[in-house]
Amino acid sequence: VSERFASGFHPFVLPFLVGILFVLAYCLVGLIRIIIQLPGQDRRRFLLSLITPKTALKNIRDIFCDCLLHVKLWKRNRMLGLMHSSIAFGWFMLIVLGHLEVMIYCPNRIRLFYYPIFFNYFVAKGESTLGGSVLFFLMDFFLLVVLIGITLAIVKRVRSRMFGMRRTTQLSLTDRIGLYSLWAIFPLRLLAESFTAHISGGSFLTVPANWVFRQFLGNDLNMLPTWWAYSIALGVFMVVLPFSRYMHIPAEMMLIPMRNAGLKIRHPRRGFAKLEVYSCPGCGVCIDACPMSVQKANVKDCTVYLNRQIRRKNEKRIDEISDKCLLCGKCEAVCQVGVEGPALRLAQRESRKYSFSPDYSNIPTDPLVKAAKGAKVLYFGGCMTRLTPAVGKAVTSVLGKAGVDFVWMDREEGLCCGRPLLTAGRTDQAEKLVQMNTEIILGSGADTLLLSCPICYKIFTEQYKLPGVRVVNYTQYFHELLNEGRIKLEKSDVCYVYHDPCELGRGCGIYEEPRKLIGTAAAIAEAPACREESICCGGSLGSLSLDFAHREVMTRKALDNLYASRADAIATACPLCLATFKRYSTRPVRDIAEVIDASIVQ
Amino acid sequence: MIDFGFGLSRSAAVNLDEADLSLYRQLEKLEPGVRTCMACGACTATCSASPWSQTSVRKVILALQRGQDPGPYLQNCMLCGKCTMVCPRGINTRHLILSLCRIYRKP
């Protein structure tokens, strides 16, 4: 291979050159700004993690698997995985091989950004070597891989259902420009390389195409316009990239190391949150996942649109979206990039200013401590359990039958656990309740804190510091009682479908114990969407602004999912889910404690 | 003044013509559900904070409608959401309370 031009330059590379320099500059400035915005402690942690061999290796592996091969996406949806990995990995290989070609054949040009991209235009084929033809074959092969990916992408735009997606995101103008230029890049590259294949050489794609074109065109006049078009398509894509969803390509590569360093969202817009927002690829998987999207009016309140509004700095809509969310966490569970939609909204809620703040200093804790004394096991029902007396009754009945010595600390009166305040963004007030409850629990002298409400359980495991006290959910505790033989269950012929409450399942990762308990006490069926993909009952305290009319539609949708299992009755492990389902369900709804209590044999 | 051991209590009459209802009007815009309250008292009955104070959504709304200070009736609110769940009119009481906390000012 020899060079065709002594200057090694042609004006058609300019659009590409402008684009790539712009993108690189934009990303560099963005990265520096994000690192500056991080709180000092986080920044140190992040920079340290970059030089720690273990996390550094994990970063490289994660970037390779998630950004290029899209392993997570493959596991979730094979068609989408194929599409994304063929575009990303194919393109990556084209760039790598392009650089390899330049390094081998004209190493003095390696410093020019455009040379590896437009290599075929600048060289002429000399003698063929085995190494050369392998390289040319690989170039054509990966171009074919990318073209397959692009074809799939076009099909997906037209028929998203073929890819298992009911709804996709509505694209913004820059997204559209980015999308169409991305579609254009690779067919144009094929054309451009085909027109020059008789000069530069090629392989199984470009050489036959060149032969076909020469049969009816007969001259080389088409060569330059196609190279120009290819360069312009690249340039347009790079210029709109920072303002479109394609920003996720560079952003995700920065997000992965920061996440591996253990960084958390601390500000609704700045630092890590900003990086997460920019990492959103706008794929719209969260739209189908969101329980609110059963109503068309709420589709624009999904995480993908929150990210878009944050990027547009549309404060009014950001507030609306943040308040509406149920915080069920499903969008986070299905997100391939790991954008923490609920945490972004919580940070937004925390940034609010209030002119009135409740105060709990008038509440004396001594009588509450006194009421909690007397047993090793302390049962905290929480507000929701006290509102659904059947749950508390069943729990105490099971404990009584198992011979557990316990005290129900908030049977008469008790404080809230603080989680509702926390989800409303009122962290200071929540912290006061946490302190008061901690005082009561530690003062009681108990060594086990039993909770029958997953909302309480989540905050007790995450925010409370209770040295020497084991915090346990009632499903776990009953499962232990069953294993120790302290309760014996008789299997009934009723078939239950278990509904995973958001806070217990996705929130605390408890999926097995409730199923084992129900499986011992009765027959059990699974709903189509269960475990991590369970659908929120619609009653969640996480939403601040959703009213009953909107919630009802969600509850009915969640019930439809449970009915699909063909079970006789529904069992759940959350008093709030219980109360919500009971309102509309046509089949009996039971708390897991009631199911256990009914089937205990003495 | 001689202390006779009794006094005159201040008149509790509310003159709606003179009451300052601006806070109520503002809240109506943020949470229109407040208009549908029929003062049944289900929220008062279930309130977790009731053992320690007069906290009650019903009284909050009543105070707002009379142009009085709703502060004392919000004092111990823990935002637990029981009032929302029992409200027969389906008022989003948590949103009502949070909205009021944002726009609150002493009349």
XYZ file of C-alpha atoms in Angstrom:
709
model
C 0.000 0.000 0.000
C 1.302 3.410 -0.902
C -0.011 6.899 -0.273
C -1.810 8.678 -3.093
C -1.307 12.238 -1.919
C 1.956 13.678 -0.644
C 0.061 16.270 1.413
C -2.087 13.614 3.083
C -5.004 16.045 3.104
C -8.171 16.755 1.189
C -10.815 19.388 2.057
C -13.559 16.745 2.374
C -12.150 15.677 5.754
C -12.991 19.072 7.225
C -16.634 18.378 8.319
C -15.476 15.306 10.173
C -12.497 17.085 11.666
C -14.640 19.956 12.934
C -17.143 17.471 14.416
C -14.633 15.296 16.224
C -12.699 18.237 17.666
C -15.960 19.784 18.858
C -17.109 16.561 20.533
C -13.777 15.944 22.202
C -13.600 19.500 23.509
C -17.209 19.394 24.732
C -16.726 16.089 26.555
C -13.458 17.183 28.131
C -14.955 20.427 29.449
C -18.047 18.519 30.630
C -15.985 15.930 32.474
C -13.880 18.569 34.198
C -17.007 20.487 35.216
C -18.627 17.357 36.643
C -15.504 16.460 38.606
C -15.347 20.009 39.989
C -19.035 19.830 40.969
C -18.505 16.654 43.011
C -18.268 17.170 46.766
C -14.617 17.019 47.905
C -14.975 13.666 49.588
C -16.563 12.100 46.512
C -13.938 13.586 44.226
C -11.113 12.085 46.278
C -12.905 8.770 46.337
C -13.356 8.804 42.560
C -9.766 9.764 41.772
C -8.467 7.152 44.220
C -10.612 4.470 42.615
C -9.043 5.231 39.230
C -5.598 4.230 40.499
C -6.788 1.267 42.582
C -5.990 -1.777 40.403
C -9.127 -3.688 41.404
C -11.642 -0.966 40.530
C -9.600 0.105 37.500
C -9.833 -3.415 36.083
C -13.540 -3.552 36.899
C -13.999 -0.230 35.100
C -12.367 -1.557 31.947
C -14.353 -4.774 32.065
C -17.644 -2.961 32.687
C -17.044 -0.424 29.932
C -16.199 -3.207 27.488
C -19.161 -5.389 28.473
C -21.810 -2.690 28.926
C -20.869 -0.001 26.411
C -19.559 -2.163 23.583
C -20.979 -5.663 23.903
C -24.154 -4.620 25.762
C -24.135 -7.849 27.793
C -26.922 -6.675 30.115
C -29.113 -5.772 27.166
C -28.506 -9.159 25.556
C -29.726 -10.851 28.719
C -32.878 -8.779 28.720
C -33.806 -8.564 25.057
C -31.804 -10.447 22.425
C -32.947 -8.402 19.445
C -32.097 -5.111 21.135
C -28.804 -6.597 22.319
C -27.903 -7.676 18.795
C -28.785 -4.286 17.375
C -26.858 -2.241 19.912
C -23.809 -4.467 20.186
C -23.422 -4.786 16.434
C -23.465 -1.013 16.001
C -21.293 -0.243 19.025
C -18.796 -3.080 18.791
C -18.659 -2.988 14.982
C -17.989 0.741 14.967
C -15.388 0.373 17.693
C -13.601 -2.335 15.700
C -13.698 -0.183 12.529
C -11.960 2.599 14.457
C -9.408 0.251 16.039
C -8.624 -1.518 12.753
C -8.430 1.820 10.945
C -5.776 2.937 13.394
C -3.998 -0.390 13.003
C -3.887 0.058 9.219
C -2.426 3.531 9.557
C 0.127 2.310 12.084
C 1.247 -0.466 9.765
C 1.196 1.286 6.391
C 1.783 4.969 7.054
C 2.894 5.409 10.671
C 3.904 9.028 10.065
C 0.185 9.946 9.684
C -1.065 8.447 12.945
C -1.334 11.861 14.556
C -3.959 12.988 12.029
C -7.476 12.350 13.425
C -9.028 11.776 10.033
C -6.493 9.389 8.507
C -7.754 6.143 10.069
C -11.338 7.067 9.170
C -10.723 7.936 5.516
C -7.775 5.567 5.041
C -9.143 4.010 1.857
C -9.271 7.361 0.097
C -5.676 8.244 0.813
C -3.954 5.020 -0.216
C -3.409 2.988 -3.354
C -3.063 -0.756 -3.426
C 0.413 -2.117 -4.167
C 1.132 -5.829 -4.018
C -1.362 -7.970 -2.068
C -0.118 -9.604 1.088
C -1.864 -12.080 3.321
C -1.737 -9.683 6.288
C -3.167 -6.882 4.173
C -6.047 -8.908 2.841
C -6.916 -10.143 6.328
C -7.075 -6.519 7.505
C -9.211 -5.522 4.505
C -11.449 -8.532 5.088
C -11.919 -7.570 8.741
C -12.732 -3.991 7.780
C -15.455 -5.170 5.415
C -16.671 -7.715 7.922
C -17.174 -5.181 10.696
C -18.756 -2.752 8.252
C -21.246 -5.493 7.458
C -21.845 -6.039 11.189
C -22.612 -2.346 11.667
C -24.860 -2.318 8.597
C -26.867 -5.224 10.053
C -27.231 -3.233 13.265
C -28.384 -0.157 11.340
C -30.927 -2.240 9.403
C -32.298 -3.563 12.680
C -32.452 -0.002 14.024
C -34.496 1.138 11.036
C -36.857 -1.824 11.408
C -37.220 -1.028 15.117
C -38.215 2.568 14.354
C -41.020 1.316 12.142
C -42.123 -1.757 14.083
C -40.985 -1.520 17.706
C -43.182 -4.441 18.703
C -40.868 -6.816 16.868
C -38.325 -5.878 19.502
C -40.697 -6.436 22.384
C -41.269 -2.744 22.989
C -44.794 -1.429 23.122
C -43.821 2.209 23.254
C -40.637 3.995 22.367
C -39.556 7.493 23.230
C -40.798 10.411 21.200
C -37.664 11.865 19.667
C -36.695 15.499 19.927
C -35.418 17.423 16.890
C -31.728 16.956 17.693
C -32.384 13.273 18.424
C -33.870 12.954 14.958
C -30.980 14.698 13.254
C -28.577 12.482 15.165
C -30.567 9.381 14.324
C -30.783 10.042 10.589
C -27.131 11.030 10.312
C -26.176 7.879 12.227
C -28.241 5.806 9.812
C -26.560 7.558 6.880
C -22.949 7.189 8.042
C -22.401 3.514 7.324
C -24.212 3.057 4.005
C -22.275 6.129 2.828
C -19.048 4.597 4.046
C -19.846 1.454 2.079
C -20.540 3.517 -1.041
C -17.429 5.647 -0.635
C -15.145 2.684 -0.063
C -16.764 0.816 -2.952
C -16.130 3.653 -5.396
C -12.435 3.695 -4.477
C -12.007 -0.081 -4.085
C -10.233 -0.474 -7.452
C -7.583 1.982 -6.290
C -7.282 1.312 -2.565
C -8.252 -2.336 -2.593
C -11.047 -3.890 -0.566
C -12.633 -7.157 0.304
C -15.814 -9.168 -0.085
C -18.196 -6.194 0.198
C -16.408 -3.311 -1.432
C -14.722 -5.099 -4.347
C -17.907 -6.643 -5.850
C -19.786 -3.393 -5.252
C -17.014 -1.503 -7.031
C -17.241 -3.926 -9.966
C -21.021 -3.467 -10.198
C -20.806 0.330 -10.054
C -18.085 0.448 -12.710
C -20.239 -1.640 -15.052
C -22.836 1.101 -15.417
C -21.096 4.261 -14.219
C -17.808 3.722 -15.982
C -15.962 6.656 -14.412
C -14.629 7.868 -11.060
C -16.709 11.051 -10.862
C -18.842 9.649 -8.022
C -15.854 9.077 -5.798
C -15.395 12.508 -4.224
C -19.095 13.354 -3.641
C -19.608 10.134 -1.682
C -16.510 10.758 0.443
C -17.780 14.277 1.042
C -21.220 12.928 1.992
C -19.676 10.371 4.350
C -17.595 13.048 6.035
C -20.565 15.422 6.322
C -22.767 12.698 7.854
C -20.039 12.037 10.425
C -19.610 15.734 11.074
C -23.346 16.351 11.549
C -23.599 13.406 13.934
C -20.676 14.636 16.017
C -21.946 18.212 16.156
C -25.465 17.256 17.317
C -24.179 14.510 19.632
C -23.831 16.695 22.757
C -27.368 18.023 22.312
C -29.040 14.711 21.570
C -29.535 11.414 23.325
C -26.328 10.131 21.722
C -24.477 11.966 24.485
C -24.980 8.727 26.402
C -22.089 7.189 24.452
C -19.343 9.295 26.074
C -21.329 9.896 29.286
C -21.793 6.226 30.086
C -18.073 5.633 29.783
C -17.586 8.232 32.524
C -20.562 7.052 34.554
C -19.259 3.511 34.975
C -16.013 4.468 36.783
C -17.891 6.909 39.019
C -20.485 4.310 39.926
C -17.790 1.735 40.593
C -16.171 4.264 42.920
C -19.397 4.172 44.942
C -20.610 7.700 44.240
C -24.207 8.653 45.026
C -26.528 11.423 43.862
C -26.157 14.341 46.281
C -27.575 17.202 44.241
C -30.525 17.066 41.838
C -28.574 18.516 38.887
C -24.882 18.727 39.583
C -22.041 16.247 39.610
C -22.999 12.591 39.560
C -26.686 13.360 38.892
C -25.736 15.329 35.801
C -23.685 12.434 34.500
C -26.593 10.047 35.033
C -28.950 12.353 33.184
C -26.580 12.585 30.233
C -26.050 8.802 30.277
C -29.729 8.171 29.551
C -29.844 6.726 26.025
C -33.530 7.570 25.695
C -34.350 3.990 24.783
C -37.723 4.172 26.525
C -37.561 0.807 28.308
C -38.714 2.684 31.411
C -41.905 3.805 29.647
C -43.334 0.304 29.385
C -42.052 -0.492 32.873
C -43.575 2.531 34.614
C -46.878 1.711 36.355
C -48.097 5.241 35.589
C -47.835 4.731 31.846
C -51.102 2.773 31.743
C -52.582 6.208 31.220
C -51.397 8.106 28.218
C -51.509 11.347 30.195
C -48.718 10.075 32.450
C -46.379 8.671 29.797
C -44.372 11.887 29.757
C -43.643 11.487 33.474
C -41.351 8.499 33.026
C -37.652 8.692 33.837
C -36.579 9.112 30.219
C -38.600 12.328 29.985
C -37.396 13.505 33.399
C -33.857 13.254 32.076
C -34.823 15.177 28.968
C -36.488 17.960 30.978
C -33.489 18.197 33.293
C -31.275 18.656 30.249
C -33.638 21.351 28.970
C -33.733 22.985 32.428
C -37.542 23.025 32.338
C -38.038 23.625 36.078
C -41.828 23.442 36.057
C -41.940 20.040 34.423
C -39.043 18.717 36.534
C -41.044 19.574 39.663
C -44.205 17.967 38.294
C -42.466 14.773 37.243
C -40.560 14.526 40.512
C -43.720 14.836 42.581
C -45.822 12.433 40.566
C -43.526 9.399 40.716
C -44.535 6.488 42.949
C -40.852 5.709 43.657
C -41.578 2.049 42.963
C -38.100 1.691 41.490
C -39.061 -0.356 38.459
C -37.493 2.027 35.949
C -34.214 1.662 37.798
C -34.575 -2.131 37.856
C -35.038 -2.349 34.079
C -32.611 0.428 33.077
C -29.630 -0.937 31.191
C -27.452 2.034 31.954
C -28.413 2.203 35.617
C -29.966 5.672 35.719
C -31.415 6.058 39.222
C -34.745 7.698 38.383
C -36.140 7.593 41.953
C -32.931 9.019 43.456
C -32.948 11.893 40.951
C -36.520 12.713 41.945
C -35.769 12.424 45.648
C -32.853 14.819 45.296
C -35.196 17.231 43.551
C -37.759 16.942 46.365
C -35.043 17.511 48.949
C -34.031 20.768 47.295
C -37.409 22.404 48.084
C -37.813 25.236 50.521
C -40.680 25.146 53.032
C -41.956 28.002 55.140
C -43.526 25.664 57.684
C -41.866 22.661 59.264
C -43.514 20.274 61.703
C -41.770 19.936 65.032
C -41.864 16.920 67.341
C -40.091 18.297 70.389
C -43.377 18.340 72.368
C -43.737 14.560 72.155
C -42.435 12.892 75.340
C -40.588 9.648 74.628
C -40.567 8.314 78.203
C -44.099 6.841 78.111
C -43.293 5.270 74.749
C -40.091 3.720 76.086
C -42.039 2.377 79.040
C -44.651 0.830 76.754
C -41.919 -0.857 74.705
C -40.189 -2.520 77.669
C -40.713 -6.087 78.759
C -39.654 -8.504 76.047
C -36.736 -9.445 73.825
C -38.816 -9.182 70.664
C -40.187 -5.753 69.912
C -42.954 -5.598 67.330
C -43.323 -2.296 65.479
C -46.459 -2.309 63.368
C -46.129 1.155 61.919
C -48.894 3.488 60.847
C -50.111 1.317 57.982
C -50.439 -1.801 60.119
C -52.465 0.147 62.649
C -54.772 1.256 59.865
C -55.277 -2.347 58.701
C -55.973 -4.092 62.023
C -56.251 -7.520 60.391
C -52.492 -7.534 59.770
C -51.562 -6.647 63.336
C -54.045 -9.172 64.670
C -52.670 -11.952 62.477
C -49.046 -11.125 63.324
C -49.690 -11.144 67.058
C -51.704 -14.342 66.720
C -48.860 -16.126 64.888
C -46.346 -14.884 67.464
C -48.621 -16.069 70.270
C -49.072 -19.513 68.734
C -45.304 -19.821 68.253
C -44.792 -18.910 71.902
C -42.727 -15.829 71.167
C -42.462 -13.380 74.053
C -43.025 -9.979 72.448
C -44.235 -6.444 73.001
C -46.189 -4.458 70.415
C -44.555 -1.093 70.938
C -47.016 1.048 68.986
C -50.230 -0.776 69.721
C -51.807 2.255 71.416
C -49.746 5.139 70.143
C -46.515 5.359 68.257
C -44.397 7.511 66.053
C -44.084 7.179 62.326
C -40.879 5.500 61.106
C -39.910 8.593 59.086
C -39.939 7.012 55.636
C -42.945 9.022 54.361
C -41.163 12.243 55.306
C -37.981 10.998 53.710
C -39.709 10.208 50.412
C -41.303 13.663 50.518
C -37.815 15.121 50.698
C -38.159 16.398 54.273
C -34.975 14.806 55.541
C -34.550 16.985 58.648
C -37.971 16.059 60.020
C -37.407 12.399 59.124
C -34.105 12.513 60.975
C -35.873 13.753 64.134
C -38.316 10.837 64.030
C -35.422 8.450 63.435
C -33.686 9.808 66.532
C -36.806 9.502 68.689
C -37.590 5.972 67.537
C -33.964 4.971 68.076
C -34.204 6.266 71.647
C -37.379 4.248 72.251
C -36.055 1.030 70.738
C -32.668 1.155 72.433
C -34.373 2.098 75.712
C -36.655 -0.909 75.546
C -33.813 -3.402 75.956
C -35.078 -5.635 73.142
C -32.664 -7.478 70.841
C -35.012 -8.031 67.888
C -37.140 -5.477 66.095
C -39.937 -7.117 64.134
C -41.624 -5.140 61.358
C -44.754 -5.998 59.423
C -44.589 -3.034 57.055
C -41.954 -2.986 54.289
C -42.022 0.820 54.196
C -40.804 0.875 57.803
C -38.464 -2.054 57.155
C -36.641 -0.171 54.440
C -35.889 2.893 56.536
C -35.059 0.792 59.613
C -32.426 -1.129 57.669
C -31.046 1.884 55.827
C -31.216 4.935 58.079
C -31.394 3.657 61.632
C -28.331 2.786 63.666
C -29.468 0.256 66.238
C -26.408 -1.477 67.752
C -27.268 -4.854 69.228
C -30.762 -4.919 67.734
C -31.586 -7.177 64.844
C -34.056 -5.600 62.416
C -36.175 -8.271 60.781
C -39.150 -8.316 58.456
C -42.038 -10.539 59.526
C -41.742 -12.745 56.444
C -38.144 -13.521 57.394
C -39.069 -14.045 61.030
C -41.980 -16.361 60.281
C -39.794 -18.301 57.895
C -37.287 -18.800 60.695
C -40.064 -19.889 63.068
C -41.148 -22.396 60.435
C -37.615 -23.728 59.951
C -37.092 -24.036 63.703
C -40.321 -25.986 63.948
C -41.955 -23.478 66.272
C -44.935 -23.209 63.953
C -46.347 -26.019 61.849
C -48.381 -25.239 58.759
C -51.044 -27.305 57.095
C -51.277 -26.961 53.361
C -54.668 -25.760 52.152
C -55.925 -26.122 48.576
C -56.341 -22.398 48.021
C -53.983 -21.131 45.355
C -52.381 -17.782 46.126
C -50.487 -15.450 43.847
C -47.898 -13.439 45.714
C -47.593 -9.732 44.981
C -44.085 -8.391 45.634
C -44.450 -5.037 47.404
C -42.062 -2.484 45.868
C -40.371 -1.604 49.144
C -39.849 -5.229 50.163
C -38.843 -6.654 46.779
C -36.941 -4.073 44.771
C -36.422 -1.977 47.889
C -34.938 -4.603 50.219
C -34.376 -7.633 47.989
C -36.686 -9.998 49.886
C -38.300 -12.339 47.382
C -37.782 -15.894 48.633
C -39.066 -16.011 52.223
C -42.643 -14.905 51.430
C -42.853 -17.418 48.603
C -41.556 -20.260 50.771
C -44.048 -19.364 53.500
C -47.018 -19.274 51.129
C -45.761 -22.396 49.381
C -45.876 -24.251 52.716
C -49.276 -22.931 53.743
C -51.050 -23.137 50.385
C -50.537 -23.586 46.667
C -48.664 -20.748 44.992
C -48.791 -19.308 41.485
C -46.631 -16.647 39.843
C -47.916 -13.603 38.023
C -46.406 -12.809 34.583
C -44.635 -9.770 36.036
C -43.165 -10.704 39.399
C -40.090 -10.245 41.603
C -37.927 -7.380 40.258
C -40.555 -6.656 37.614
C -43.526 -6.626 39.969
C -46.028 -3.853 39.238
C -46.678 -1.250 41.939
C -50.153 -1.484 43.489
C -50.621 2.246 42.923
C -51.053 3.063 46.601
C -47.428 4.016 47.170
C -46.685 6.888 49.529
C -43.837 7.793 47.189
C -46.102 9.832 44.952
C -46.963 13.234 46.307
C -49.349 14.513 43.675
C -51.176 11.498 42.178
C -54.853 11.465 43.103
C -57.164 8.519 43.650
C -58.674 8.545 40.164
C -55.247 8.083 38.581
C -54.156 5.542 41.149
C -57.248 3.416 40.551
C -56.266 2.726 36.934
C -52.817 1.594 38.094
C -54.266 -0.635 40.799
C -56.560 -2.297 38.280
C -53.648 -2.839 35.916
C -51.575 -4.411 38.718
C -54.558 -6.593 39.621
C -54.929 -7.733 35.995
C -51.328 -8.901 36.124
C -52.082 -10.873 39.306
C -55.339 -12.307 37.902
C -53.402 -13.626 34.909
C -51.814 -16.215 37.184
C -55.247 -17.841 37.582
C -54.823 -18.020 41.343
C -57.895 -18.029 43.634
C -56.618 -15.303 45.905
C -53.921 -12.683 46.253
C -51.378 -12.584 49.054
C -49.068 -9.699 49.796
C -46.690 -8.638 52.534
C -47.466 -4.933 52.830
C -50.436 -3.412 54.661
C -50.573 -0.568 52.145
C -50.713 -2.916 49.140
C -53.364 -4.888 51.023
C -55.567 -1.858 51.605
C -55.082 -0.637 48.037
C -55.897 -3.963 46.401
C -58.854 -4.636 48.678
C -60.536 -1.537 47.361
C -60.879 -2.860 43.802
C -60.052 -6.563 43.755
C -62.677 -9.085 42.731
C -60.660 -11.886 44.330
C -59.876 -12.156 48.039
C -56.737 -10.303 49.148
C -54.867 -11.504 52.246
C -51.808 -10.419 54.083
C -49.199 -13.139 54.329
C -49.610 -13.131 58.129
C -53.297 -13.946 57.734
C -52.458 -16.822 55.372
C -49.960 -18.228 57.876
C -52.226 -17.683 60.861
C -55.096 -19.546 59.190
C -53.027 -22.612 58.392
C -51.113 -23.058 61.651
C -51.760 -26.419 63.304
C -51.332 -26.428 67.052
C -57.368 44.179 89.058
C -58.904 41.730 91.508
C -58.712 38.122 90.442
C -62.161 36.618 90.878
C -61.029 33.230 89.636
C -62.871 33.528 86.358
C -62.653 35.621 83.255
C -64.392 36.321 80.020
C -63.396 34.152 77.098
C -62.752 35.964 73.852
C -65.465 35.836 71.283
C -65.050 32.885 68.910
C -67.272 34.446 66.281
C -65.725 34.466 62.803
C -66.517 37.343 60.552
C -66.094 35.878 57.085
C -66.342 39.316 55.511
C -63.193 40.377 57.292
C -61.333 37.046 57.317
C -58.203 36.828 55.233
C -58.810 33.863 52.951
C -55.825 34.414 50.670
C -53.972 31.344 51.989
C -57.022 29.170 51.343
C -57.405 30.551 47.823
C -53.739 29.910 47.140
C -54.031 26.338 48.409
C -57.132 25.771 46.276
C -55.005 26.379 43.214
C -52.284 23.942 44.297
C -54.611 21.222 45.610
C -58.195 21.677 44.350
C -59.254 18.674 46.433
C -59.411 20.926 49.481
C -62.782 22.221 48.234
C -64.367 18.784 48.448
C -63.730 18.324 52.183
C -66.957 17.692 54.081
C -65.321 17.812 57.512
C -66.253 14.214 58.340
C -63.248 13.894 60.609
C -61.936 10.533 59.375
C -58.509 12.148 59.090
C -58.706 13.391 62.679
C -59.734 9.964 63.906
C -56.823 8.141 62.293
C -54.092 10.736 62.775
C -50.910 9.216 64.218
C -50.009 12.526 65.826
C -53.334 13.023 67.617
C -52.194 11.726 71.052
C -49.781 14.638 71.388
C -51.382 17.584 69.684
C -54.398 18.878 67.809
C -52.921 17.783 64.495
C -55.775 17.198 62.062
C -56.353 17.912 58.396
C -60.004 18.712 59.063
C -59.015 21.468 61.489
C -56.376 22.742 59.089
C -58.987 23.189 56.377
C -61.451 24.708 58.815
C -58.851 27.203 60.038
C -57.980 28.152 56.463
C -61.630 28.674 55.586
C -61.969 31.000 58.575
C -58.782 32.884 57.880
C -57.126 31.559 61.036
C -53.637 30.165 61.570
C -53.532 26.475 60.541
C -50.055 26.046 62.099
C -51.120 24.456 65.415
C -53.047 21.762 63.524
C -50.042 20.804 61.435
C -47.558 20.874 64.252
C -46.901 17.155 64.707
C -47.782 15.919 61.214
C -45.534 13.002 60.286
C -46.880 12.766 56.742
C -47.645 9.072 57.302
C -50.551 9.163 54.862
C -53.224 7.498 56.973
C -55.546 10.487 56.466
C -55.181 10.116 52.689
C -56.131 6.467 52.864
C -59.286 6.978 54.901
C -60.591 10.129 53.245
C -64.021 9.302 51.797
C -63.719 12.224 49.376
C -60.400 10.998 48.029
C -58.545 14.187 48.923
C -54.807 13.895 48.526
C -54.201 15.159 52.047
C -50.437 14.639 51.927
C -50.204 16.871 48.889
C -52.468 19.347 50.646
C -50.197 19.427 53.703
C -46.987 19.684 51.701
C -48.416 22.442 49.509
C -49.570 24.330 52.580
C -46.146 23.966 54.200
C -44.640 25.619 51.144
C -46.961 28.603 50.992
C -47.530 28.957 54.753
C -47.440 32.376 56.404
C -48.911 33.542 59.677
C -52.186 35.435 59.093
